[in-house]
CSV table of C-alpha atoms and ligand atoms in Angstrom, one decimal:
chain,number,residue,atom,x,y,z
A,27,MET,CA,23.1,5.8,16.3
A,28,THR,CA,20.6,7.8,14.3
A,29,THR,CA,18.0,9.4,16.5
A,30,TYR,CA,14.7,10.7,15.1
A,31,ARG,CA,12.9,13.4,17.0
A,32,ILE,CA,9.2,12.7,17.0
A,33,ALA,CA,6.4,15.0,18.2
A,34,LEU,CA,3.6,13.0,19.8
A,35,ILE,CA,0.2,14.7,19.9
A,36,PRO,CA,-2.1,12.1,21.4
A,37,GLY,CA,-5.0,14.6,21.4
A,38,ASP,CA,-8.4,13.5,22.7
A,39,GLY,CA,-10.2,10.3,23.7
A,40,ILE,CA,-8.9,7.1,22.3
A,41,GLY,CA,-6.0,9.1,20.7
A,42,LEU,CA,-4.1,8.7,24.0
A,43,PRO,CA,-4.1,4.9,24.4
A,44,VAL,CA,-3.6,4.2,20.7
A,45,VAL,CA,-0.6,6.5,20.6
A,46,ASP,CA,0.9,5.0,23.7
A,47,ALA,CA,0.4,1.5,22.3
A,48,ALA,CA,1.9,2.4,18.9
A,49,TRP,CA,4.8,4.1,20.6
A,50,THR,CA,5.9,1.0,22.4
A,51,VAL,CA,5.9,-0.9,19.1
A,52,LEU,CA,7.8,1.8,17.2
A,53,GLU,CA,10.4,2.1,20.0
A,54,ARG,CA,11.0,-1.7,19.9
A,55,ALA,CA,11.3,-1.6,16.1
A,56,GLY,CA,14.0,1.1,16.5
A,57,ALA,CA,15.9,-1.0,19.0
A,58,LEU,CA,15.8,-4.0,16.7
A,59,HIS,CA,16.9,-2.1,13.6
A,60,GLY,CA,19.6,0.2,15.1
A,61,PHE,CA,17.9,3.6,15.5
A,62,GLN,CA,16.4,5.6,18.3
A,63,LEU,CA,13.1,7.4,18.5
A,64,SER,CA,13.0,10.3,20.9
A,65,ALA,CA,9.5,11.4,21.8
A,66,THR,CA,8.4,14.9,22.9
A,67,ARG,CA,4.7,14.8,24.0
A,68,PHE,CA,2.4,17.8,23.5
A,69,PRO,CA,-0.8,17.8,25.5
A,70,TRP,CA,-2.6,19.8,22.8
A,71,SER,CA,-6.2,18.8,22.8
A,72,CYS,CA,-9.7,19.9,23.8
A,73,ASP,CA,-8.6,19.6,27.5
A,74,PHE,CA,-5.8,22.0,26.6
A,75,TYR,CA,-8.4,24.3,25.0
A,76,ARG,CA,-10.4,24.3,28.2
A,77,GLN,CA,-7.4,25.3,30.2
A,78,THR,CA,-5.9,27.9,27.8
A,79,GLY,CA,-8.5,28.9,25.3
A,80,ALA,CA,-6.6,27.5,22.4
A,81,MET,CA,-6.0,24.0,20.9
A,82,MET,CA,-2.2,24.7,20.8
A,83,PRO,CA,0.0,27.7,21.8
A,84,ALA,CA,0.4,30.5,19.3
A,85,ASP,CA,3.9,29.3,18.4
A,86,GLY,CA,2.7,25.6,18.1
A,87,ILE,CA,3.5,25.3,14.4
A,88,GLU,CA,7.0,26.8,14.9
A,89,THR,CA,7.6,24.4,17.8
A,90,LEU,CA,6.6,21.4,15.6
A,91,ARG,CA,8.7,22.5,12.6
A,92,GLY,CA,11.9,21.3,14.2
A,93,PHE,CA,10.8,17.6,14.4
A,94,ASP,CA,11.5,14.8,12.0
A,95,ALA,CA,7.8,13.7,12.1
A,96,ILE,CA,4.6,14.0,14.1
A,97,LEU,CA,2.5,11.1,15.4
A,98,LEU,CA,-1.0,12.2,16.2
A,99,GLY,CA,-3.8,10.3,17.9
A,100,ALA,CA,-7.2,12.0,17.4
A,101,VAL,CA,-8.6,15.4,17.8
A,102,GLY,CA,-12.1,16.3,19.0
A,103,TRP,CA,-14.3,16.2,22.0
A,104,PRO,CA,-17.6,17.7,20.8
A,105,ALA,CA,-19.2,17.7,24.3
A,106,ALA,CA,-16.6,20.3,25.4
A,107,VAL,CA,-15.4,22.0,22.2
A,108,PRO,CA,-17.3,22.3,18.9
A,109,ASP,CA,-15.5,20.1,16.2
A,110,ALA,CA,-15.2,23.1,13.8
A,111,VAL,CA,-13.2,24.9,16.6
A,112,SER,CA,-11.0,22.0,17.7
A,113,LEU,CA,-10.1,20.7,14.2
A,114,HIS,CA,-9.4,24.2,12.8
A,115,GLY,CA,-7.3,24.9,15.9
A,116,LEU,CA,-5.0,21.9,15.6
A,117,LEU,CA,-5.2,19.2,12.9
A,118,LEU,CA,-6.1,21.2,9.9
A,119,PRO,CA,-3.6,24.1,10.4
A,120,ILE,CA,-0.8,21.5,10.7
A,121,ARG,CA,-1.7,19.9,7.4
A,122,LYS,CA,-1.8,23.2,5.7
A,123,ALA,CA,1.2,25.0,7.4
A,124,PHE,CA,3.5,22.1,6.7
A,125,ARG,CA,2.3,21.6,3.1
A,126,GLN,CA,1.3,18.1,3.8
A,127,TYR,CA,-0.5,18.0,0.6
A,128,ALA,CA,-0.7,14.3,0.1
A,129,ASN,CA,-2.8,12.3,2.4
A,130,ILE,CA,-2.1,8.6,1.8
A,131,ARG,CA,-4.5,6.0,3.0
A,132,PRO,CA,-4.1,2.3,2.3
A,133,HIS,CA,-7.1,0.0,2.2
A,134,ARG,CA,-6.7,-3.7,2.3
A,135,LEU,CA,-7.7,-6.6,4.5
A,136,LEU,CA,-5.2,-7.7,7.1
A,137,PRO,CA,-5.0,-11.5,7.5
A,138,GLY,CA,-7.7,-12.8,9.8
A,139,VAL,CA,-9.9,-9.7,9.3
A,140,GLU,CA,-13.2,-10.2,7.7
A,141,GLY,CA,-14.7,-7.2,5.9
A,142,PRO,CA,-18.4,-6.7,5.2
A,143,LEU,CA,-18.0,-7.6,1.5
A,144,ARG,CA,-18.0,-11.1,0.1
A,145,ARG,CA,-15.2,-10.2,-2.3
A,146,GLN,CA,-12.1,-10.3,-0.2
A,147,GLY,CA,-9.1,-9.5,-2.3
A,148,PHE,CA,-8.4,-5.8,-2.8
A,149,ASP,CA,-5.5,-3.5,-2.3
A,150,ILE,CA,-6.3,0.2,-2.7
A,151,LEU,CA,-4.2,3.2,-2.1
A,152,CYS,CA,-6.2,6.4,-1.7
A,153,ILE,CA,-4.4,9.6,-2.3
A,154,ARG,CA,-6.3,12.5,-0.9
A,155,GLU,CA,-5.5,16.2,-1.6
A,156,ASN,CA,-4.9,17.6,1.8
A,157,THR,CA,-4.5,21.4,1.8
A,158,GLU,CA,-7.1,23.0,-0.4
A,159,GLY,CA,-10.2,22.1,-2.4
A,160,GLU,CA,-13.4,22.0,-0.3
A,161,TYR,CA,-11.3,22.4,2.9
A,162,SER,CA,-9.9,25.8,1.8
A,163,GLY,CA,-11.7,27.6,4.6
A,164,ALA,CA,-12.6,30.4,2.2
A,165,GLY,CA,-16.1,31.7,2.8
A,166,GLY,CA,-18.3,33.4,5.3
A,167,ARG,CA,-21.7,34.1,6.6
A,168,VAL,CA,-23.8,37.2,6.4
A,169,HIS,CA,-27.1,38.3,8.0
A,170,VAL,CA,-26.5,35.6,10.6
A,171,GLY,CA,-29.6,34.5,12.4
A,172,THR,CA,-32.0,36.5,10.1
A,173,PRO,CA,-34.2,35.2,7.4
A,174,ASP,CA,-31.7,36.7,4.8
A,175,GLU,CA,-28.8,34.6,6.2
A,176,VAL,CA,-26.3,33.4,3.6
A,177,ALA,CA,-23.5,30.9,4.1
A,178,VAL,CA,-20.8,30.5,1.5
A,179,GLU,CA,-17.9,28.0,1.5
A,180,THR,CA,-15.7,28.2,-1.6
A,181,ALA,CA,-13.8,25.2,-2.9
A,182,VAL,CA,-10.4,26.4,-4.1
A,183,PHE,CA,-8.4,24.4,-6.7
A,184,THR,CA,-5.1,25.9,-7.7
A,185,ARG,CA,-3.1,24.7,-10.7
A,186,VAL,CA,-0.1,24.1,-8.4
A,187,GLY,CA,-2.2,22.2,-5.9
A,188,VAL,CA,-4.0,20.0,-8.4
A,189,GLU,CA,-0.9,19.3,-10.5
A,190,ARG,CA,1.2,18.2,-7.5
A,191,ILE,CA,-1.4,15.8,-6.1
A,192,LEU,CA,-2.1,14.3,-9.5
A,193,ARG,CA,1.6,13.8,-10.2
A,194,PHE,CA,2.0,12.2,-6.8
A,195,GLY,CA,-0.9,9.9,-7.6
A,196,PHE,CA,0.7,9.0,-11.0
A,197,GLU,CA,4.0,8.3,-9.3
A,198,GLN,CA,2.3,6.0,-6.7
A,199,ALA,CA,0.5,4.1,-9.5
A,200,ARG,CA,3.7,3.7,-11.4
A,201,ALA,CA,5.4,2.2,-8.3
A,202,ARG,CA,2.4,-0.2,-7.8
A,203,ARG,CA,0.2,-1.9,-10.4
A,204,GLY,CA,0.1,1.0,-12.9
A,205,LYS,CA,-3.5,1.9,-12.5
A,206,LEU,CA,-4.8,5.4,-11.5
A,207,ALA,CA,-8.4,6.3,-10.8
A,208,SER,CA,-9.0,10.0,-10.8
A,209,VAL,CA,-12.2,11.0,-9.0
A,210,THR,CA,-14.2,14.1,-9.6
A,211,LYS,CA,-17.8,15.2,-10.2
A,212,SER,CA,-17.3,17.1,-13.4
A,213,ASN,CA,-20.8,16.3,-14.7
A,214,ALA,CA,-22.2,18.6,-12.1
A,215,GLN,CA,-19.4,20.9,-11.0
A,216,LYS,CA,-18.3,22.5,-14.2
A,217,HIS,CA,-15.4,24.7,-13.0
A,218,THR,CA,-13.2,23.0,-10.4
A,219,MET,CA,-13.9,19.5,-11.4
A,220,VAL,CA,-13.6,20.0,-15.1
A,221,PHE,CA,-10.3,21.7,-14.4
A,222,TRP,CA,-9.2,18.6,-12.4
A,223,ASP,CA,-10.2,16.3,-15.3
A,224,GLU,CA,-8.3,18.5,-17.8
A,225,MET,CA,-5.2,18.4,-15.6
A,226,THR,CA,-5.4,14.7,-15.2
A,227,LYS,CA,-5.5,14.3,-19.0
A,228,ALA,CA,-2.6,16.7,-19.6
A,229,ILE,CA,-0.4,15.0,-17.0
A,230,ALA,CA,-1.2,11.5,-18.2
A,231,ALA,CA,0.9,12.3,-21.3
A,232,ASP,CA,4.0,12.2,-19.0
A,233,TYR,CA,3.0,8.7,-17.7
A,234,PRO,CA,2.3,6.5,-20.7
A,235,ASP,CA,2.9,3.5,-18.5
A,236,VAL,CA,0.0,4.3,-16.2
A,237,GLU,CA,-3.5,3.5,-17.2
A,238,VAL,CA,-5.7,6.3,-15.9
A,239,THR,CA,-9.5,6.2,-15.6
A,240,PRO,CA,-11.7,9.1,-14.6
A,241,TYR,CA,-14.6,8.3,-12.3
A,242,HIS,CA,-17.3,10.4,-10.8
A,243,ILE,CA,-17.4,10.3,-7.0
A,244,ASP,CA,-20.8,8.6,-6.9
A,245,ALA,CA,-19.7,5.9,-9.2
A,246,MET,CA,-16.5,5.4,-7.3
A,247,ALA,CA,-18.4,5.0,-4.1
A,248,ALA,CA,-20.4,2.2,-5.7
A,249,ARG,CA,-17.3,0.6,-7.2
A,250,MET,CA,-15.5,0.5,-3.9
A,251,VAL,CA,-18.3,-1.7,-2.6
A,252,MET,CA,-19.1,-3.7,-5.7
A,253,ALA,CA,-15.7,-4.2,-7.3
A,254,PRO,CA,-12.9,-2.9,-5.0
A,255,ASP,CA,-10.5,-5.5,-6.5
A,256,THR,CA,-10.5,-3.5,-9.8
A,257,LEU,CA,-8.9,-0.5,-8.1
A,258,ASP,CA,-5.2,0.3,-7.5
A,259,VAL,CA,-4.4,4.0,-6.8
A,260,VAL,CA,-7.3,6.4,-6.3
A,261,VAL,CA,-6.7,10.1,-6.3
A,262,ALA,CA,-9.3,12.6,-5.2
A,263,SER,CA,-9.9,16.1,-3.8
A,264,ASN,CA,-9.9,16.8,-0.1
A,265,LEU,CA,-13.5,16.2,0.7
A,266,PHE,CA,-14.1,13.4,-1.8
A,267,GLY,CA,-10.9,11.7,-0.5
A,268,ASP,CA,-12.2,12.2,3.1
A,269,ILE,CA,-15.5,10.4,2.3
A,270,LEU,CA,-14.0,7.7,0.2
A,271,THR,CA,-11.4,6.8,2.8
A,272,ASP,CA,-14.1,6.2,5.5
A,273,LEU,CA,-15.7,3.9,2.9
A,274,GLY,CA,-12.3,2.3,2.4
A,275,ALA,CA,-12.0,1.9,6.1
A,276,ALA,CA,-15.4,0.2,6.2
A,277,ILE,CA,-14.5,-2.4,3.6
A,278,GLN,CA,-11.2,-3.1,5.3
A,279,GLY,CA,-13.1,-4.1,8.4
A,280,GLY,CA,-13.5,-0.8,10.2
A,281,LEU,CA,-11.9,2.4,11.3
A,282,GLY,CA,-9.7,0.5,13.7
A,283,PHE,CA,-7.6,-0.7,10.8
A,284,ALA,CA,-7.4,2.5,8.7
A,285,ALA,CA,-4.0,4.2,8.7
A,286,SER,CA,-3.0,7.5,7.2
A,287,ALA,CA,0.0,9.6,6.4
A,288,ASN,CA,-0.1,13.4,5.8
A,289,ILE,CA,3.0,13.7,3.7
A,290,ASN,CA,5.0,16.8,2.7
A,291,PRO,CA,6.6,15.1,-0.4
A,292,ASP,CA,9.1,18.0,-0.7
A,293,ARG,CA,10.3,17.4,2.9
A,294,THR,CA,10.4,21.1,3.6
A,295,ALA,CA,8.6,20.5,6.9
A,296,PRO,CA,7.6,17.4,9.0
A,297,SER,CA,5.0,15.0,7.9
A,298,MET,CA,2.3,13.8,10.2
A,299,PHE,CA,1.0,10.3,10.8
A,300,GLU,CA,-2.4,9.5,12.3
A,301,PRO,CA,-5.1,6.9,12.2
A,302,VAL,CA,-8.2,7.8,10.1
A,303,HIS,CA,-10.5,7.3,13.1
A,304,GLY,CA,-11.5,10.0,15.5
A,305,SER,CA,-11.4,10.3,19.3
A,306,ALA,CA,-14.5,7.9,19.8
A,307,PRO,CA,-15.9,9.4,23.0
A,308,ASP,CA,-18.3,6.5,23.3
A,309,ILE,CA,-15.6,4.0,23.9
A,310,ALA,CA,-12.8,6.3,25.2
A,311,HIS,CA,-12.7,5.0,28.7
A,312,LEU,CA,-13.3,1.3,28.0
A,313,GLY,CA,-9.7,0.3,27.1
A,314,ILE,CA,-10.9,-1.4,23.9
A,315,ALA,CA,-9.7,1.0,21.2
A,316,ASN,CA,-7.9,-0.8,18.4
A,317,PRO,CA,-4.3,0.5,18.2
A,318,ILE,CA,-3.7,-1.2,14.8
A,319,ALA,CA,-4.6,1.8,12.7
A,320,THR,CA,-2.1,3.9,14.7
A,321,ILE,CA,0.6,1.2,14.6
A,322,TRP,CA,0.2,0.9,10.8
A,323,SER,CA,0.4,4.8,10.6
A,324,GLY,CA,3.6,4.5,12.6
A,325,ALA,CA,5.0,2.0,10.1
A,326,MET,CA,4.3,4.5,7.4
A,327,MET,CA,6.2,7.0,9.5
A,328,LEU,CA,9.2,4.7,9.7
A,329,GLU,CA,9.1,4.2,6.0
A,330,HIS,CA,9.0,8.0,5.4
A,331,LEU,CA,12.0,8.4,7.7
A,332,GLY,CA,13.9,5.9,5.5
A,333,GLU,CA,13.6,2.9,7.9
A,334,ARG,CA,12.2,0.6,5.3
A,335,GLU,CA,13.1,-2.7,7.0
A,336,ALA,CA,11.8,-1.6,10.4
A,337,ALA,CA,8.5,-0.5,8.7
A,338,ALA,CA,8.2,-3.8,7.0
A,339,GLY,CA,8.9,-5.6,10.3
A,340,VAL,CA,6.2,-3.7,12.1
A,341,MET,CA,3.7,-4.6,9.3
A,342,ARG,CA,4.7,-8.3,9.5
A,343,ALA,CA,4.2,-8.2,13.3
A,344,VAL,CA,0.7,-6.6,12.8
A,345,GLU,CA,-0.2,-9.2,10.2
A,346,ALA,CA,1.0,-12.0,12.5
A,347,ALA,CA,-1.1,-10.6,15.3
A,348,THR,CA,-4.3,-10.3,13.3
A,349,ALA,CA,-3.7,-13.7,11.6
A,350,SER,CA,-3.8,-15.2,15.1
A,351,GLY,CA,-7.2,-13.6,15.5
A,352,ILE,CA,-6.3,-10.8,17.9
A,353,GLY,CA,-7.8,-7.4,17.3
A,354,THR,CA,-9.8,-8.5,14.3
A,355,ARG,CA,-13.3,-7.7,15.7
A,356,PRO,CA,-14.4,-4.4,17.2
A,357,GLY,CA,-14.4,-4.4,21.0
A,358,GLN,CA,-13.3,-8.0,21.2
A,359,ASP,CA,-9.8,-7.4,22.6
A,360,ARG,CA,-8.2,-4.8,24.9
A,361,THR,CA,-5.9,-2.2,23.5
A,362,ASP,CA,-3.0,-3.5,25.7
A,363,ALA,CA,-3.6,-7.1,24.6
A,364,ILE,CA,-3.4,-6.2,21.0
A,365,ALA,CA,-0.3,-4.1,21.4
A,366,SER,CA,1.5,-6.7,23.4
A,367,THR,CA,0.7,-9.4,20.8
A,368,VAL,CA,2.2,-7.2,18.1
A,369,LEU,CA,5.2,-6.5,20.3
A,370,ARG,CA,5.8,-10.2,20.8
A,371,ALA,CA,5.5,-10.9,17.1
A,372,LEU,CA,8.0,-8.2,16.4
A,373,GLY,CA,10.6,-10.1,18.4
B,422,IPM,C1,-10.0,12.7,8.6
B,422,IPM,C2,-10.9,13.4,9.5
B,422,IPM,C3,-10.7,15.0,9.4
B,422,IPM,C4,-10.9,15.4,8.0
B,422,IPM,C5,-11.7,15.8,10.3
B,422,IPM,C6,-11.6,15.3,11.7
B,422,IPM,C7,-11.5,17.2,10.1
B,422,IPM,O1,-12.2,13.1,9.2
B,422,IPM,O2,-8.7,12.9,8.8
B,422,IPM,O3,-10.4,12.0,7.7
B,422,IPM,O4,-12.0,15.6,7.5
B,422,IPM,O5,-9.9,15.5,7.3
B,423,MN,MN1,-12.4,11.6,7.6
């Protein structure tokens, strides 16, 4: 029997219960479809930081490299560790070190879920550049704390980085409804974003079957609210993709439903699967975190591992659960109750 080795990093806050809930569903899917998932749990988190002074051990990346995939809950506990420290100590270095350059985030309404928009039918796949751009980490501060203080954070767009994410977006569009929206702000940012627009145009020549439309980020934000049904695949830089996917989460009923996959398309290192939401300290101890975003992310993991039928089975079970009304409104159902309904639907 095939066994996949999965690194579990539940992280902080609601990351723990949602990963536990998703894991029971994924294990059952394996049993039903003839493969095994073997979990190795890593306690890397803000608690770990308090005990050791680091979010993960110095050889953490090398430890993870041997796994088939990573399932992550959420990172961050700002009351104990500043977010800029915890995220730059765990989540962001994994995305970069493992060249997980494509962050895939699907936005659609699950059956039974009512979003805030009157217009209900949309199916958007956001492709977010995940290793460079505004998240490059290049920059610094001088004259700290003085009236002359300067802070600089440089967005870095490389030809390799832009080309590969755009090609990834075109491929996704080709496999779906053939429409690609490329999001920039080239009317204001005349170097990086004009470069992105030029690359989009050049690569479009290789995809005559894909209809590509450039949008500015502000117009795209409005379109995702006013006319989300006109969108298919949306490709954007790291920060723009970050913002648009919280908007995508909102129109799909909330962050409890928003799944994501940090993919290394070249498969030279493990990919990482995580819900879009954070650790939610305000509800962390209430037992009401919605595990659906993590279960859906887990389904994306199964798909990436090549277990297509199991992935589809998990999504059918999630849809059957939400269609019955469970987990469709924030705080209405307990994490365990949602997970066990999905489990029952799985068979
Ligand atoms: C996300 C999150 C992260 C990001 C934060 C926690 C650094 O918001 O995955 O969308 O901005 O990438
Ligand atoms: Mn985000």
